[in-house]
Tab-separated table of C-alpha atoms in Angstrom:
chain	number	residue	atom	x	y	z
A	102	MET	CA	0.000	0.000	0.000
A	103	PRO	CA	1.226	3.526	-0.658
A	104	GLY	CA	2.668	5.182	2.422
A	105	LYS	CA	2.255	8.726	3.592
A	106	TRP	CA	4.654	10.025	0.920
A	107	GLY	CA	3.200	7.970	-1.910
A	108	LEU	CA	5.885	5.279	-1.780
A	109	GLU	CA	5.307	1.562	-2.213
A	110	LEU	CA	7.837	-0.602	-0.423
A	111	SER	CA	8.643	-3.843	-2.196
A	112	VAL	CA	8.933	-6.995	-0.121
A	113	PRO	CA	9.100	-10.617	-1.265
A	114	LEU	CA	5.385	-11.277	-0.794
A	115	PRO	CA	2.909	-12.347	-3.484
A	116	GLY	CA	1.109	-9.433	-5.092
A	117	VAL	CA	3.565	-6.807	-3.880
A	118	ASP	CA	5.297	-4.777	-6.597
A	119	MET	CA	8.828	-3.484	-6.644
A	120	PHE	CA	9.543	-0.125	-4.991
A	121	VAL	CA	8.014	2.649	-7.112
A	122	VAL	CA	7.560	6.357	-6.465
A	123	GLU	CA	3.879	6.974	-7.116
A	124	ASP	CA	3.239	10.696	-6.761
A	125	ARG	CA	4.693	14.158	-6.394
A	126	GLY	CA	4.933	13.927	-2.608
A	127	GLY	CA	7.089	10.814	-2.782
A	128	ALA	CA	9.329	12.448	-5.371
A	129	VAL	CA	9.826	15.530	-3.202
A	130	ALA	CA	10.694	13.354	-0.185
A	131	LEU	CA	13.420	11.621	-2.213
A	132	MET	CA	14.718	14.980	-3.480
A	133	VAL	CA	15.068	16.306	0.051
A	134	ALA	CA	17.047	13.239	1.126
A	135	SER	CA	19.182	13.561	-2.006
A	136	LEU	CA	19.816	17.218	-1.210
A	137	LEU	CA	21.167	16.417	2.254
A	138	PHE	CA	23.412	13.614	0.998
A	139	LEU	CA	24.757	15.457	-2.044
A	140	GLY	CA	25.457	18.574	0.001
A	141	THR	CA	27.468	16.685	2.633
A	142	TRP	CA	29.819	14.358	0.752
A	143	PRO	CA	31.928	17.172	-0.841
A	144	ALA	CA	32.618	18.537	2.642
A	145	LEU	CA	34.047	15.181	3.712
A	146	LEU	CA	36.445	15.063	0.751
A	147	THR	CA	37.468	18.680	1.343
A	148	LEU	CA	38.098	17.895	5.020
A	149	LEU	CA	40.494	15.105	4.060
A	150	GLU	CA	42.328	17.278	1.508
A	151	ARG	CA	42.838	20.036	4.055
A	152	ARG	CA	44.223	17.487	6.489
A	153	GLY	CA	46.814	16.532	3.886
A	154	ARG	CA	45.431	13.231	2.589
A	155	LEU	CA	46.241	12.759	-1.087
A	156	PRO	CA	43.165	13.331	-3.285
A	157	GLN	CA	44.035	10.239	-5.335
A	158	HIS	CA	43.765	8.052	-2.217
A	159	THR	CA	40.518	9.706	-1.207
A	160	TYR	CA	38.881	9.373	-4.619
A	161	LEU	CA	39.828	5.708	-4.953
A	162	ASP	CA	38.107	4.959	-1.633
A	163	TYR	CA	35.122	7.102	-2.571
A	164	SER	CA	34.692	5.272	-5.907
A	165	VAL	CA	34.345	1.877	-4.227
A	166	THR	CA	31.454	2.778	-1.939
A	167	ASN	CA	29.815	4.943	-4.607
A	168	LEU	CA	29.446	1.813	-6.759
A	169	LEU	CA	28.368	-0.199	-3.717
A	170	ALA	CA	25.483	2.213	-3.115
A	171	ALA	CA	24.268	1.752	-6.696
A	172	ALA	CA	24.431	-2.028	-6.356
A	173	VAL	CA	22.421	-1.915	-3.118
A	174	ILE	CA	19.722	0.253	-4.720
A	175	ALA	CA	19.513	-1.970	-7.800
A	176	ILE	CA	19.397	-5.284	-5.919
A	177	THR	CA	16.881	-4.126	-3.305
A	178	PHE	CA	14.565	-1.543	-4.887
A	179	GLY	CA	14.939	-2.906	-8.405
A	180	GLN	CA	14.839	-6.647	-7.703
A	181	VAL	CA	12.753	-7.414	-4.618
A	182	GLY	CA	9.043	-7.797	-5.234
A	183	GLU	CA	6.970	-8.633	-8.295
A	184	THR	CA	7.683	-6.885	-11.571
A	185	ARG	CA	5.249	-4.581	-13.306
A	186	PRO	CA	4.375	-4.519	-17.017
A	187	GLY	CA	7.234	-2.791	-18.828
A	188	MET	CA	9.364	-2.784	-15.677
A	189	PRO	CA	11.513	-5.949	-15.558
A	190	SER	CA	13.564	-6.741	-12.481
A	191	PHE	CA	17.216	-5.725	-12.238
A	192	PHE	CA	18.750	-9.142	-12.962
A	193	THR	CA	16.348	-9.709	-15.855
A	194	GLN	CA	17.381	-6.451	-17.480
A	195	LEU	CA	21.065	-7.337	-17.300
A	196	THR	CA	20.461	-9.992	-19.996
A	197	GLN	CA	18.173	-7.950	-22.260
A	198	ASP	CA	19.062	-6.264	-25.547
A	199	ASN	CA	18.938	-2.654	-24.391
A	200	TRP	CA	22.461	-1.501	-25.200
A	201	PRO	CA	21.526	1.941	-26.609
A	202	SER	CA	20.029	2.868	-23.237
A	203	VAL	CA	22.956	1.265	-21.413
A	204	LEU	CA	25.379	3.448	-23.380
A	205	PHE	CA	23.398	6.587	-22.505
A	206	ALA	CA	23.539	5.651	-18.827
A	207	MET	CA	27.271	4.930	-18.967
A	208	ALA	CA	27.926	8.209	-20.792
A	209	GLY	CA	26.221	9.991	-17.896
A	210	GLY	CA	28.480	8.180	-15.447
A	211	ILE	CA	31.569	9.255	-17.392
A	212	ALA	CA	30.411	12.896	-17.342
A	213	LEU	CA	29.827	12.751	-13.575
A	214	SER	CA	33.181	11.081	-12.918
A	215	ILE	CA	35.089	13.741	-14.861
A	216	GLY	CA	33.130	16.509	-13.130
A	217	ASN	CA	33.800	15.042	-9.683
A	218	LEU	CA	37.508	14.659	-10.404
A	219	ILE	CA	37.862	18.245	-11.600
A	220	SER	CA	35.811	19.670	-8.746
A	221	GLN	CA	37.914	17.780	-6.187
A	222	TYR	CA	40.863	19.949	-7.232
A	223	ALA	CA	38.732	23.057	-7.779
A	224	TRP	CA	37.629	22.984	-4.111
A	225	ALA	CA	41.217	23.750	-3.137
A	226	PHE	CA	41.553	26.662	-5.577
A	227	VAL	CA	38.168	28.315	-5.154
A	228	GLY	CA	36.670	26.949	-1.938
A	229	LEU	CA	33.934	24.435	-1.251
A	230	SER	CA	31.028	26.883	-1.205
A	231	VAL	CA	31.718	28.792	-4.413
A	232	THR	CA	32.709	25.657	-6.354
A	233	ASN	CA	29.421	23.938	-5.560
A	234	ILE	CA	27.367	27.076	-6.163
A	235	ILE	CA	28.760	27.633	-9.657
A	236	CYS	CA	28.758	23.945	-10.637
A	237	SER	CA	25.208	23.443	-9.417
A	238	SER	CA	23.960	26.610	-11.074
A	239	MET	CA	25.452	25.571	-14.409
A	240	ALA	CA	23.980	22.086	-14.040
A	241	VAL	CA	20.551	23.640	-13.582
A	242	VAL	CA	20.833	26.261	-16.337
A	243	LEU	CA	22.012	23.740	-18.945
A	244	GLY	CA	20.786	20.390	-17.615
A	245	THR	CA	17.316	21.500	-16.545
A	246	THR	CA	16.647	23.110	-19.906
A	247	MET	CA	17.604	19.883	-21.696
A	248	ASN	CA	15.530	17.766	-19.299
A	249	TYR	CA	12.478	19.996	-19.732
A	250	PHE	CA	12.333	19.310	-23.445
A	251	LEU	CA	13.311	15.636	-23.092
A	252	ASP	CA	10.449	15.136	-20.622
A	253	GLY	CA	7.891	16.465	-23.086
A	254	ARG	CA	7.474	19.725	-21.155
A	255	ILE	CA	5.604	18.081	-18.291
A	256	ASN	CA	6.965	20.655	-15.819
A	257	ARG	CA	5.320	24.074	-15.537
A	258	ALA	CA	7.476	26.368	-17.671
A	259	GLU	CA	6.127	29.568	-16.118
A	260	ILE	CA	7.583	28.424	-12.776
A	261	LEU	CA	10.545	26.349	-13.941
A	262	PHE	CA	12.360	28.882	-16.089
A	263	PRO	CA	12.239	31.812	-13.645
A	264	GLY	CA	13.957	29.375	-11.271
A	265	VAL	CA	16.540	28.596	-13.943
A	266	ALA	CA	17.118	32.341	-14.391
A	267	CYS	CA	17.769	32.676	-10.659
A	268	PHE	CA	20.405	29.963	-10.884
A	269	LEU	CA	22.030	31.860	-13.750
A	270	VAL	CA	22.231	34.986	-11.605
A	271	ALA	CA	23.759	32.843	-8.845
A	272	ILE	CA	26.629	31.935	-11.182
A	273	PHE	CA	27.689	35.562	-11.523
A	274	LEU	CA	27.200	36.232	-7.824
A	275	GLY	CA	29.301	33.159	-7.020
A	276	SER	CA	32.120	34.457	-9.200
A	277	ALA	CA	31.921	37.838	-7.459
A	278	VAL	CA	32.025	36.176	-4.020
A	279	HIS	CA	35.151	34.249	-4.972
A	280	SER	CA	36.873	37.346	-6.343
A	281	SER	CA	36.053	39.441	-3.276
A	282	ASN	CA	37.075	36.736	-0.813
A	283	ALA	CA	40.351	36.148	-2.690
A	284	LYS	CA	41.181	39.845	-2.329
A	285	ASP	CA	40.358	39.648	1.364
A	286	GLU	CA	42.827	36.811	1.864
A	287	GLU	CA	45.549	38.506	-0.172
A	288	GLU	CA	45.230	41.618	1.945
A	289	LYS	CA	45.419	39.656	5.178
A	290	LEU	CA	48.570	37.985	3.939
A	291	SER	CA	50.184	41.192	2.700
A	292	MET	CA	51.119	42.224	6.242
A	293	SER	CA	54.814	42.614	6.920
A	294	GLY	CA	56.553	39.352	7.698
A	295	PHE	CA	54.212	36.993	5.910
A	296	ARG	CA	56.210	37.263	2.697
A	297	ASN	CA	58.720	34.914	4.320
A	298	ALA	CA	55.898	32.483	5.008
A	299	PHE	CA	54.975	32.624	1.343
A	300	GLU	CA	58.541	31.866	0.325
A	301	HIS	CA	58.549	28.971	2.786
A	302	CYS	CA	55.458	27.619	1.026
A	303	GLN	CA	57.209	28.143	-2.329
A	304	SER	CA	54.653	30.583	-3.569
A	305	GLU	CA	54.718	33.924	-5.330
A	306	PHE	CA	51.522	35.477	-4.132
A	307	SER	CA	50.238	38.643	-5.782
A	308	LEU	CA	50.159	41.266	-3.017
A	309	ARG	CA	48.062	44.392	-3.092
A	310	ASP	CA	48.592	47.685	-1.287
A	311	LEU	CA	44.928	48.403	-0.568
A	312	PRO	CA	44.281	49.510	3.015
A	313	LEU	CA	43.001	46.645	5.102
A	314	MET	CA	40.702	48.658	7.289
A	315	SER	CA	38.984	50.248	4.275
A	316	ARG	CA	37.552	46.833	3.414
A	317	GLY	CA	36.618	46.008	6.994
A	318	ILE	CA	38.889	42.934	7.203
A	319	GLU	CA	39.722	41.748	10.692
A	320	LEU	CA	43.181	40.401	11.515
A	321	SER	CA	44.186	38.634	14.704
A	322	SER	CA	45.710	40.761	17.449
A	323	ASP	CA	49.083	39.038	17.041
A	324	VAL	CA	49.612	40.411	13.534
A	325	ALA	CA	49.791	44.036	14.558
A	326	ASP	CA	52.871	43.475	16.720
A	327	GLN	CA	54.643	40.392	15.414
A	328	VAL	CA	54.372	37.575	12.956
A	329	LYS	CA	53.452	34.279	14.500
A	330	LEU	CA	55.731	31.367	13.634
A	331	LEU	CA	54.259	28.503	11.662
A	332	PRO	CA	53.703	25.312	13.660
A	333	ASN	CA	56.025	22.410	13.020
A	334	GLN	CA	54.871	19.598	10.770
A	335	GLU	CA	54.364	17.134	13.625
A	336	ALA	CA	52.053	19.545	15.401
A	337	MET	CA	49.993	20.014	12.261
A	338	GLU	CA	49.717	16.286	11.660
A	339	ASP	CA	48.500	15.821	15.220
A	340	GLY	CA	45.872	18.503	14.701
A	341	GLU	CA	47.404	20.832	17.308
A	342	ASP	CA	46.429	24.061	15.597
A	343	GLY	CA	44.047	25.559	18.087
A	344	ASP	CA	46.131	28.707	18.621
A	345	PHE	CA	45.348	30.002	15.124
A	346	ASP	CA	42.141	32.005	14.866
A	347	THR	CA	39.923	30.957	11.970
A	348	GLY	CA	40.036	33.403	9.080
A	349	THR	CA	43.260	35.134	10.109
A	350	ALA	CA	46.419	35.403	8.034
A	351	GLU	CA	48.151	32.795	10.208
A	352	PHE	CA	45.285	30.383	9.673
A	353	ILE	CA	45.412	30.801	5.867
A	354	VAL	CA	49.167	30.120	5.762
A	355	GLN	CA	48.796	27.124	8.055
A	356	VAL	CA	46.091	25.581	5.847
A	357	GLU	CA	48.347	25.989	2.795
A	358	LYS	CA	51.231	24.225	4.495
A	359	ARG	CA	49.090	21.343	5.592
A	360	ARG	CA	46.871	20.704	2.588
A	361	SER	CA	47.773	18.255	-0.179
A	362	ILE	CA	46.845	20.521	-3.134
A	363	LYS	CA	49.002	23.664	-3.231
A	364	VAL	CA	47.195	26.774	-4.458
A	365	PHE	CA	49.345	29.732	-3.397
A	366	GLY	CA	50.630	31.582	-6.449
A	367	SER	CA	47.946	30.146	-8.742
A	368	SER	CA	45.686	32.367	-10.764
A	369	ARG	CA	42.151	32.678	-9.462
A	370	TRP	CA	41.031	32.317	-13.082
A	371	LEU	CA	42.555	28.840	-13.185
A	372	GLY	CA	40.276	27.825	-10.320
A	373	LEU	CA	37.221	29.389	-11.943
A	374	GLY	CA	38.067	27.715	-15.248
A	375	MET	CA	38.161	24.340	-13.516
A	376	VAL	CA	34.811	25.051	-11.892
A	377	LEU	CA	33.187	26.001	-15.209
A	378	LEU	CA	34.473	22.827	-16.885
A	379	ALA	CA	33.162	20.725	-14.005
A	380	GLY	CA	29.817	22.510	-14.291
A	381	VAL	CA	29.491	21.548	-17.956
A	382	CYS	CA	30.136	17.899	-17.056
A	383	PHE	CA	27.561	18.007	-14.255
A	384	SER	CA	24.952	19.449	-16.632
A	385	LEU	CA	25.125	16.375	-18.880
A	386	PHE	CA	24.720	13.396	-16.549
A	387	SER	CA	21.058	13.913	-15.619
A	388	PRO	CA	19.846	14.274	-19.250
A	389	ALA	CA	21.840	11.121	-20.068
A	390	ILE	CA	19.952	9.156	-17.394
A	391	ASN	CA	16.711	10.669	-18.668
A	392	LEU	CA	17.451	9.321	-22.153
A	393	ALA	CA	18.457	5.947	-20.743
A	394	THR	CA	15.204	5.453	-18.821
A	395	ASN	CA	12.682	7.039	-21.204
A	396	ASP	CA	14.198	6.460	-24.682
A	397	GLN	CA	13.019	9.792	-26.090
A	398	TRP	CA	15.248	9.322	-29.141
A	399	ARG	CA	13.727	5.892	-29.948
A	400	ALA	CA	17.116	4.192	-29.869
A	401	LEU	CA	15.770	0.855	-28.586
A	402	ARG	CA	14.495	-1.770	-30.990
A	403	ASP	CA	10.733	-2.276	-31.152
A	404	GLY	CA	9.418	-4.241	-28.195
A	405	ALA	CA	12.553	-3.854	-26.068
A	406	PRO	CA	11.686	-2.696	-22.545
A	407	ARG	CA	13.185	0.549	-21.321
A	408	LEU	CA	15.735	0.484	-18.537
A	409	THR	CA	14.265	0.968	-15.102
A	410	VAL	CA	15.798	3.813	-13.155
A	411	TYR	CA	17.532	1.264	-10.899
A	412	THR	CA	19.236	-0.577	-13.758
A	413	ALA	CA	20.194	2.661	-15.488
A	414	PHE	CA	21.703	3.975	-12.266
A	415	PHE	CA	23.743	0.793	-11.874
A	416	TYR	CA	25.271	1.069	-15.358
A	417	PHE	CA	25.791	4.791	-14.717
A	418	SER	CA	27.744	3.999	-11.566
A	419	VAL	CA	29.793	1.228	-13.196
A	420	SER	CA	31.200	3.630	-15.799
A	421	CYS	CA	31.731	6.303	-13.148
A	422	PHE	CA	33.661	3.764	-11.068
A	423	ALA	CA	35.784	2.475	-13.961
A	424	LEU	CA	36.858	5.935	-15.111
A	425	GLY	CA	37.438	7.205	-11.572
A	426	ILE	CA	39.611	4.221	-10.660
A	427	GLY	CA	41.558	4.406	-13.920
A	428	LEU	CA	42.278	8.146	-13.805
A	429	ASN	CA	43.204	8.212	-10.133
A	430	ALA	CA	45.432	5.155	-10.432
A	431	ARG	CA	47.364	7.085	-13.093
A	432	LEU	CA	47.382	10.234	-10.947
A	433	LEU	CA	49.078	8.252	-8.183
A	434	TYR	CA	52.220	8.200	-10.315
A	435	ARG	CA	51.673	11.352	-12.395
A	436	PRO	CA	50.004	13.837	-10.023
A	437	VAL	CA	48.955	17.415	-10.803
A	438	ALA	CA	48.444	20.675	-8.873
A	439	GLY	CA	51.501	20.198	-6.674
A	440	VAL	CA	50.251	16.927	-5.203
A	441	PRO	CA	53.124	14.552	-4.341
A	442	PRO	CA	53.319	11.206	-6.182
A	443	SER	CA	52.253	7.969	-4.529
A	444	THR	CA	51.973	4.246	-5.242
A	445	ILE	CA	49.352	1.520	-5.069
A	446	GLY	CA	51.107	0.141	-1.997
A	447	ALA	CA	51.066	3.522	-0.257
A	448	TYR	CA	47.352	3.874	-1.034
A	449	ALA	CA	46.573	0.422	0.361
A	450	GLY	CA	48.319	1.303	3.608
A	451	ASP	CA	46.800	4.780	3.979
A	452	TRP	CA	44.044	4.391	6.568
A	453	ASN	CA	44.179	8.005	7.729
A	454	GLY	CA	40.638	9.286	7.167
A	455	ARG	CA	39.645	6.353	4.953
A	456	HIS	CA	36.339	5.964	6.774
A	457	TRP	CA	35.363	9.520	5.797
A	458	ALA	CA	36.165	8.855	2.135
A	459	LEU	CA	34.121	5.651	2.191
A	460	LEU	CA	31.210	7.482	3.825
A	461	ALA	CA	31.426	10.207	1.163
A	462	GLY	CA	31.041	7.580	-1.559
A	463	LEU	CA	27.941	6.136	0.081
A	464	LEU	CA	26.350	9.574	0.503
A	465	CYS	CA	27.030	10.511	-3.106
A	466	GLY	CA	25.769	7.170	-4.409
A	467	PHE	CA	22.507	7.201	-2.503
A	468	GLY	CA	22.082	10.926	-3.206
A	469	ASN	CA	22.348	10.413	-6.966
A	470	GLY	CA	20.089	7.376	-6.831
A	471	PHE	CA	17.370	9.234	-4.955
A	472	GLN	CA	17.643	12.158	-7.377
A	473	PHE	CA	17.062	9.872	-10.363
A	474	MET	CA	14.197	8.062	-8.658
A	475	GLY	CA	12.509	11.381	-7.921
A	476	GLY	CA	13.146	12.612	-11.457
A	477	GLN	CA	11.605	9.522	-13.010
A	478	ALA	CA	8.412	10.241	-11.073
A	479	ALA	CA	8.124	14.037	-11.230
A	480	GLY	CA	10.332	15.048	-14.153
A	481	TYR	CA	14.107	15.284	-14.240
A	482	ALA	CA	13.919	19.061	-14.662
A	483	ALA	CA	12.251	19.408	-11.253
A	484	ALA	CA	14.644	16.863	-9.736
A	485	ASP	CA	17.494	19.225	-10.564
A	486	ALA	CA	16.283	21.125	-7.500
A	487	VAL	CA	18.653	18.880	-5.549
A	488	GLN	CA	21.339	21.167	-6.935
A	489	ALA	CA	20.463	23.160	-3.831
A	490	LEU	CA	23.332	21.167	-2.363
A	491	PRO	CA	25.485	24.345	-2.077
A	492	LEU	CA	23.171	25.475	0.719
A	493	ILE	CA	24.323	22.421	2.657
A	494	SER	CA	27.956	22.573	1.537
A	495	THR	CA	28.190	26.293	2.375
A	496	PHE	CA	27.028	25.465	5.892
A	497	TRP	CA	29.752	22.817	6.174
A	498	GLY	CA	32.288	25.166	4.587
A	499	ILE	CA	31.676	27.761	7.265
A	500	ILE	CA	31.445	25.316	10.183
A	501	LEU	CA	34.306	22.966	9.276
A	502	PHE	CA	36.704	25.152	7.310
A	503	GLY	CA	36.049	28.707	8.447
A	504	GLU	CA	35.261	29.932	4.947
A	505	TYR	CA	34.397	33.646	4.835
A	506	ARG	CA	35.419	34.182	8.450
A	507	ARG	CA	36.817	37.706	9.067
A	508	SER	CA	36.053	38.708	5.488
A	509	SER	CA	34.975	42.138	4.292
A	510	ARG	CA	31.444	43.533	4.377
A	511	LYS	CA	31.396	43.401	0.589
A	512	THR	CA	32.058	39.645	0.642
A	513	TYR	CA	29.320	39.059	3.217
A	514	LEU	CA	26.838	41.107	1.174
A	515	LEU	CA	27.629	39.168	-1.996
A	516	LEU	CA	27.447	35.853	-0.152
A	517	GLY	CA	24.055	36.674	1.331
A	518	SER	CA	22.709	37.781	-2.051
A	519	MET	CA	23.986	34.616	-3.707
A	520	LEU	CA	22.381	32.286	-1.157
A	521	THR	CA	19.103	34.216	-1.230
A	522	MET	CA	18.914	33.946	-4.998
A	523	PHE	CA	19.727	30.281	-4.712
A	524	VAL	CA	16.916	29.595	-2.231
A	525	VAL	CA	14.387	31.338	-4.476
A	526	ALA	CA	15.557	29.264	-7.441
A	527	VAL	CA	15.190	25.973	-5.582
A	528	VAL	CA	11.689	26.801	-4.368
A	529	LEU	CA	10.625	27.571	-7.923
A	530	LEU	CA	12.063	24.333	-9.295
A	531	MET	CA	10.357	22.292	-6.586
A	532	ALA	CA	7.068	24.035	-7.333
A	533	SER	CA	7.321	23.083	-11.020
A	534	ALA	CA	7.293	19.335	-10.239
A	535	ALA	CA	4.716	17.300	-12.156
A	536	HIS	CA	3.609	13.672	-12.358
A	537	ARG	CA	5.056	11.488	-15.115
A	538	LYS	CA	2.552	9.134	-16.674
A	539	THR	CA	3.739	5.527	-16.674
A	540	GLY	CA	2.726	2.572	-18.706
């Protein structure tokens, strides 16, 4: 029987169908859960990077549990219970001739894997909050528009596209936030004595002579009289950094020394370029799943059943896993962005923070799965509302990493405007949700 949210749970009893989202309420419930999961896992990977764990090690761990989540969803939701007409069980579909849809699903997984890999490095250059804001906004502007037309315009355009426009505005506000916050940090670090710290970090930071107080930037009391010495490496590895105030110049230098991806001396435009490329990749994976499950381009032969969302998500995750493992195995020996090289043996023995990386993979896997399940019921364009994940990641960015602490009034104003626009956009996308006819 349908539950409160319109969900039917599938159990191995006669007459009980597999798990299916039946109405708009059930779809929204899945989107909310997806939002929480997808907004949290990037914070876990960023936490590990800032603690110095190699991103290759982290992503390899993440890839394993991300695939595990897809397998769990497929074997439980897609297999348990009696099948419906046109909806074969998961294991049945693995032997069917539906390769055009399989290729669409796997193409979506490749796009997501490339986007995740790029964004993992972009977080270090631009920050967790701004990276997710820009990537998510691009995914909505491009991906939602494609999904709207692929879904036969079932979502309410008069509500959907004003929401898309709000996401577009959020892109420009996100870029302005990053630029303003970067200037804030440069000005904190331009105080006398920190140039030596830069040289110690092997950076050539672009310093500006703008007055600090004119921008309302707060420095710690120690800076006015003397430059605080950096902690030794052992202290940083033990996490003994409590005597550095979050958001101060000392804190910024300490984070750079500790983190695995070195960003001092890099152009801010490099970071933004990485974010934009990741955003393009993220805009493609949802339309690919849409094509895989609904066959709008009539790629399947006559009479061949369409992929269920569970089977499509499994193939999607298999390709995401294969590419992620392959690229990161290569990056172990040929790293980029100042990351030190590693080996398979070193990865196997690196248990420092592995549980967080494994948890991140589970959160991302279940988050994506719930997004697709909600999109299959209420339209993939409306399901792109889960791109509200920057609201969650910004919260974690401020709580865990001290992003935007002691920044200027201009940065705070831009940040508030960006988040406000983002909230309005998400509400509009949720309100445009419709009911997809099945059968």
